[in-house]
Coordinates of N, CA and C in Angstrom, one line a residue:
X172 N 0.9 -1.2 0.0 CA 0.0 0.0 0.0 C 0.9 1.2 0.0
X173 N 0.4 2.1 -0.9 CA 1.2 3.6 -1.2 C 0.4 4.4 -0.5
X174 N 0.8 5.7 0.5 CA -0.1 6.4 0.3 C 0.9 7.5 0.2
X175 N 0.2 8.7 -0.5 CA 0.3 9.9 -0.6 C -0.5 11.1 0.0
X176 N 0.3 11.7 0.9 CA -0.5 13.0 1.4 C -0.2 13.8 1.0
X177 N -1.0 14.8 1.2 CA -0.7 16.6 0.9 C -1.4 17.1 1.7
X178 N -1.1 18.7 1.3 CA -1.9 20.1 2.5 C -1.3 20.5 3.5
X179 N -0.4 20.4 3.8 CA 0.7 20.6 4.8 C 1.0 21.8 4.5
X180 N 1.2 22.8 5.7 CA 1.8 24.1 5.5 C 1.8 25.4 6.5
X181 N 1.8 26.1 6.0 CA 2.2 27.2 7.5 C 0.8 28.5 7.1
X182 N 0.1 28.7 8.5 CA -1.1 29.0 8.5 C -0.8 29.8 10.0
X183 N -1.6 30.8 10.2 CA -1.6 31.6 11.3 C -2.7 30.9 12.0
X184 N -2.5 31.5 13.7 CA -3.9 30.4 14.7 C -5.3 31.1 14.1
X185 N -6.0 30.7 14.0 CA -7.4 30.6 14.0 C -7.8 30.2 12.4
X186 N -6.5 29.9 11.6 CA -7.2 29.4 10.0 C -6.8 28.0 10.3
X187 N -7.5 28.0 9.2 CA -7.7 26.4 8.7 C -6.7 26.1 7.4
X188 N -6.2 24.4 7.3 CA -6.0 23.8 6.3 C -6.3 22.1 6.4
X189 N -6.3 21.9 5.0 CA -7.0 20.2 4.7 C -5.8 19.8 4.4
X190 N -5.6 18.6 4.9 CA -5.1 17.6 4.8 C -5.6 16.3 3.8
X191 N -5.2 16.1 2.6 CA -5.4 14.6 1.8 C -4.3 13.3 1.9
X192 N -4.6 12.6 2.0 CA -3.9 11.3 1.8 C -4.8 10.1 1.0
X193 N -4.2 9.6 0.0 CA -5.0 8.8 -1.4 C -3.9 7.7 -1.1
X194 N -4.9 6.7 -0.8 CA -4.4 5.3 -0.8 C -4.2 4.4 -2.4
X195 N -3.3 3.4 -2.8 CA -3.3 2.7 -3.3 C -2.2 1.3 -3.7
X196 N -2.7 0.8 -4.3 CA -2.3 -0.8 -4.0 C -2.8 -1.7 -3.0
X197 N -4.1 -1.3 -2.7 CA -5.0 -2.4 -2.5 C -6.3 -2.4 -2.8
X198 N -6.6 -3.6 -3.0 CA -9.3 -3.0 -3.3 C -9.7 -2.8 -1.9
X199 N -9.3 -2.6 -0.4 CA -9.6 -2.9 0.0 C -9.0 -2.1 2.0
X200 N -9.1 -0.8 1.7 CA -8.5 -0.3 2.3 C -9.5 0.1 3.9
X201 N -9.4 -0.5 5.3 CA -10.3 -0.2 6.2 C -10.0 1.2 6.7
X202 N -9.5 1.2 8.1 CA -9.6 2.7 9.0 C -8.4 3.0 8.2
X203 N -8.6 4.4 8.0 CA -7.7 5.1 7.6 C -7.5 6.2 8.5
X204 N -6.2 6.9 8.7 CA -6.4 7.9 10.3 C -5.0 8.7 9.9
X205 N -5.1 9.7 10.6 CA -3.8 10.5 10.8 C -3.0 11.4 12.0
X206 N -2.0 11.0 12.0 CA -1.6 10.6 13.5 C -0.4 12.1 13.8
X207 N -0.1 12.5 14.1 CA 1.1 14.0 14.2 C 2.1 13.4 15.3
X208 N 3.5 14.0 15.4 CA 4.3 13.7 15.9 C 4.9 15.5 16.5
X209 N 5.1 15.4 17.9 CA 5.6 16.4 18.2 C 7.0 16.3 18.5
X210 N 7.5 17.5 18.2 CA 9.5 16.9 18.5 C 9.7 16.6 19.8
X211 N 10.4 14.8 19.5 CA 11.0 14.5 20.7 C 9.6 13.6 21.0
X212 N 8.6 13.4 20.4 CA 7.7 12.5 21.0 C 7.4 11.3 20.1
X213 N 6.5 10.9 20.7 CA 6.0 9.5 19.3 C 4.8 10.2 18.7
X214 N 4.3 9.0 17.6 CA 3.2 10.0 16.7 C 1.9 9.6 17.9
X215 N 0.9 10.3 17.8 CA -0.1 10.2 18.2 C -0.8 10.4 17.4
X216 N -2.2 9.6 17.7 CA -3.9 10.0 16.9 C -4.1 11.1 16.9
X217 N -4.9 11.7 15.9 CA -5.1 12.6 15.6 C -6.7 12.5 15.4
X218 N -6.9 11.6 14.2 CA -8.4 11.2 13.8 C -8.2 10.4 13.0
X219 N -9.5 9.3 13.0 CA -9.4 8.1 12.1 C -11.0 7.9 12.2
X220 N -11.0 7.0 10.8 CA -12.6 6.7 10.2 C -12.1 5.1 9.6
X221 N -13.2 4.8 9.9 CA -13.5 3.5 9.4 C -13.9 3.4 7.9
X222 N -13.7 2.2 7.0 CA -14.6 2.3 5.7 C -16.0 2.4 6.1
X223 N -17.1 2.3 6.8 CA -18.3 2.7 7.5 C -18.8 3.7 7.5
X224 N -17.4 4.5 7.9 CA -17.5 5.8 8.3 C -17.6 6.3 9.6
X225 N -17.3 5.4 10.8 CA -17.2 5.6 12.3 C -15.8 6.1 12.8
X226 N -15.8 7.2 13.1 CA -15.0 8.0 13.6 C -14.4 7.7 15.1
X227 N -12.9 8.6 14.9 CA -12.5 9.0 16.5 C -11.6 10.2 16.4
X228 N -11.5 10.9 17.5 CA -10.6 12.1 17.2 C -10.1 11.9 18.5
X229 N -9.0 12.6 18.7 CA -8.2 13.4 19.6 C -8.9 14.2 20.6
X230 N -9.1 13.9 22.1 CA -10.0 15.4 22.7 C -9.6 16.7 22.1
X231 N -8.0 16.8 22.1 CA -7.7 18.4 21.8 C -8.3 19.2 20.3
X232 N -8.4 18.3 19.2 CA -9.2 18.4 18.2 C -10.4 18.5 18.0
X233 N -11.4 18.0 18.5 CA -12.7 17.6 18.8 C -13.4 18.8 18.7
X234 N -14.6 19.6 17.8 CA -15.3 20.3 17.3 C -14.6 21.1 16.5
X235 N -13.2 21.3 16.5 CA -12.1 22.3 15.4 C -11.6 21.2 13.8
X236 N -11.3 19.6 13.9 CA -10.9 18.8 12.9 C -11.9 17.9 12.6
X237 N -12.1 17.6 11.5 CA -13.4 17.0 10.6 C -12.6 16.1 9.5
X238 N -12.8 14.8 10.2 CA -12.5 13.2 9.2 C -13.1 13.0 8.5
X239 N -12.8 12.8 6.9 CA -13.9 12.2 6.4 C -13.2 11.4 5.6
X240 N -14.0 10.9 4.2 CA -13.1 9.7 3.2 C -13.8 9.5 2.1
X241 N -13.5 9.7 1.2 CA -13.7 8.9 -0.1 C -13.7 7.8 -0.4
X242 N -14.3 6.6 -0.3 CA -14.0 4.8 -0.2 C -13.9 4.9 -1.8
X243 N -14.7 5.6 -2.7 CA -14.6 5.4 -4.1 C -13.0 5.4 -4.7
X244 N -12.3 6.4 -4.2 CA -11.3 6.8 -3.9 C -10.1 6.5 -3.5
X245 N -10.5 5.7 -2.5 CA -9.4 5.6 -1.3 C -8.5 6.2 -0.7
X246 N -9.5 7.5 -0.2 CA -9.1 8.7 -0.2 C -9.6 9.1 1.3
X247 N -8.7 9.7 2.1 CA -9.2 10.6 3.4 C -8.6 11.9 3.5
X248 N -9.2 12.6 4.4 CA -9.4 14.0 3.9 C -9.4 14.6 6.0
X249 N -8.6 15.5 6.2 CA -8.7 16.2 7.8 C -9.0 17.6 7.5
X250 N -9.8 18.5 7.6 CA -10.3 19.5 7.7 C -10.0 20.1 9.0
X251 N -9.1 20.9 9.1 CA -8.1 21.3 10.3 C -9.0 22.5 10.5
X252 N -9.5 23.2 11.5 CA -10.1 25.0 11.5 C -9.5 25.0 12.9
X253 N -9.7 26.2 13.0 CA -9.5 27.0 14.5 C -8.0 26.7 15.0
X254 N -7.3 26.5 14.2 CA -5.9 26.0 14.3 C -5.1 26.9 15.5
X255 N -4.7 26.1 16.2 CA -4.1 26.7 17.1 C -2.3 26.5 16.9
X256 N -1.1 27.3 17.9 CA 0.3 27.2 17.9 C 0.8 25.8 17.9
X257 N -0.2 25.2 19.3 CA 0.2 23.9 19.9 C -0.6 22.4 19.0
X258 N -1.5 22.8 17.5 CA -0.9 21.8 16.4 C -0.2 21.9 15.4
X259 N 1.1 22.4 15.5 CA 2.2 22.8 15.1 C 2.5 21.3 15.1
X260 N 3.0 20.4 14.0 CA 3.7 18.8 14.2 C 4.0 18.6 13.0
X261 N 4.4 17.4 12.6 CA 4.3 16.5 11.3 C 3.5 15.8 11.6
X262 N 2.2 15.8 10.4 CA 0.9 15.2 10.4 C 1.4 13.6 9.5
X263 N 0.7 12.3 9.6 CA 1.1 11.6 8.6 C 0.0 10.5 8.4
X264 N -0.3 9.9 7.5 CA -1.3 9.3 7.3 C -1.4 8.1 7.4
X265 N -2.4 7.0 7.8 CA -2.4 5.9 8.0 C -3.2 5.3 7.4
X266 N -2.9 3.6 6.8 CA -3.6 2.9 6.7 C -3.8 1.4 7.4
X267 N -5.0 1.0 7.5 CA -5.4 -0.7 7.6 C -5.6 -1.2 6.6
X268 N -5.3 -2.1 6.3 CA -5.7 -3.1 5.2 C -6.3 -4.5 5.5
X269 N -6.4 -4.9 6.9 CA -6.7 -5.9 7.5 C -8.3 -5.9 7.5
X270 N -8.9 -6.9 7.5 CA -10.7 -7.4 7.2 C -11.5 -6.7 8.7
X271 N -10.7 -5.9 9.3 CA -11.6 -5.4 10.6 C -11.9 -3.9 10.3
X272 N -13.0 -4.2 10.6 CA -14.1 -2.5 10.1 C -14.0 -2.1 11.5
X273 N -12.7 -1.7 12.7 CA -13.3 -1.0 13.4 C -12.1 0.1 13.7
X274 N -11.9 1.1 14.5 CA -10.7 1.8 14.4 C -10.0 1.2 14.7
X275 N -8.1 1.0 13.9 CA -7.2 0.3 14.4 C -6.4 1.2 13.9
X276 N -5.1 1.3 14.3 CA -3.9 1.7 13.6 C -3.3 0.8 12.6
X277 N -2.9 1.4 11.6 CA -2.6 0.2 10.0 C -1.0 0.3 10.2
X278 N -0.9 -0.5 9.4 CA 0.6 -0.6 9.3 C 1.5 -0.2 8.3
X279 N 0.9 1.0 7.6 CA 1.3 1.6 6.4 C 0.8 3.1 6.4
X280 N 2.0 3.9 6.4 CA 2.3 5.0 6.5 C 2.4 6.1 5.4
X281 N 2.3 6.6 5.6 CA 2.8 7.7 4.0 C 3.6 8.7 4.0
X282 N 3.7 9.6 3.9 CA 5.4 10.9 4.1 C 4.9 11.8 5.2
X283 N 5.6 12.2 6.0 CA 4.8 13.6 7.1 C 4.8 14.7 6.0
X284 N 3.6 15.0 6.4 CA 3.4 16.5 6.1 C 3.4 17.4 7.0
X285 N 4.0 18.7 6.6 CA 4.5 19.4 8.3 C 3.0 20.6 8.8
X286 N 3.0 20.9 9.4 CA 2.0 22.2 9.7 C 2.3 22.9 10.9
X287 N 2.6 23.9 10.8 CA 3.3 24.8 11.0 C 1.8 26.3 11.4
X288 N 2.4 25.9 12.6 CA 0.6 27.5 13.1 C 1.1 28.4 13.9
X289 N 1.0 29.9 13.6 CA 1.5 31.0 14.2 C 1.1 31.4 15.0
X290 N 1.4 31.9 16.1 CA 0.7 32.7 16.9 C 0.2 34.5 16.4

């Protein structure tokens, strides 16, 4: 599995940017999610959706980042708003490919994309 992300970039606090990541090389791709890494930490969840379409987010995200997915696609999409200094990270995208429709972390990665928020 390939994936490819974009939308990464440098934005002042209270704007918004989308995040894409397009899966391929498989028919069959489940939770797809994307996870940020702060310097000096490990990656953490961010948000993830199921092929279903059952969600989870991060508390610190929760009413400001919006998961969604294109299954036609194989495509996921993070709708970042109200951006604050402290989601400043490398965002990176995840996939499952394994037969379970529920959130899991996959085992296939794709490139960080960085985001960068001003005060």
């Amino acid at each position: 599995v390939q994936l490819q992300a974009s939308g990464g970039g440098a934005v002042q606090a209270g704007g918004s940017l989308r995040l894409s990541c397009a899966a391929s090389g498989s028919s069959r791709i489940n939770t797809m999610g994307w996870y940020r890494r702060f310097p000096g930490k490990q990656r953490e969840l961010v948000a993830a959706i199921t092929r279903g379409g059952t969600t989870d987010y991060e508390d610190s995200v929760k009413g400001r980042f919006t998961i969604s997915r294109d299954n036609a696609k194989n495509t996921v999409y993070l709708q970042m708003n109200l951006l604050k200094p402290e989601d400043t990270a490398v965002y990176y995208c995840n996939a499952d490919d394994s037969p379970y429709d529920y959130i899991r972390r996959g085992g296939w990665w794709g490139q960080g994309t960085q985001v960068t928020v001003s005060s």
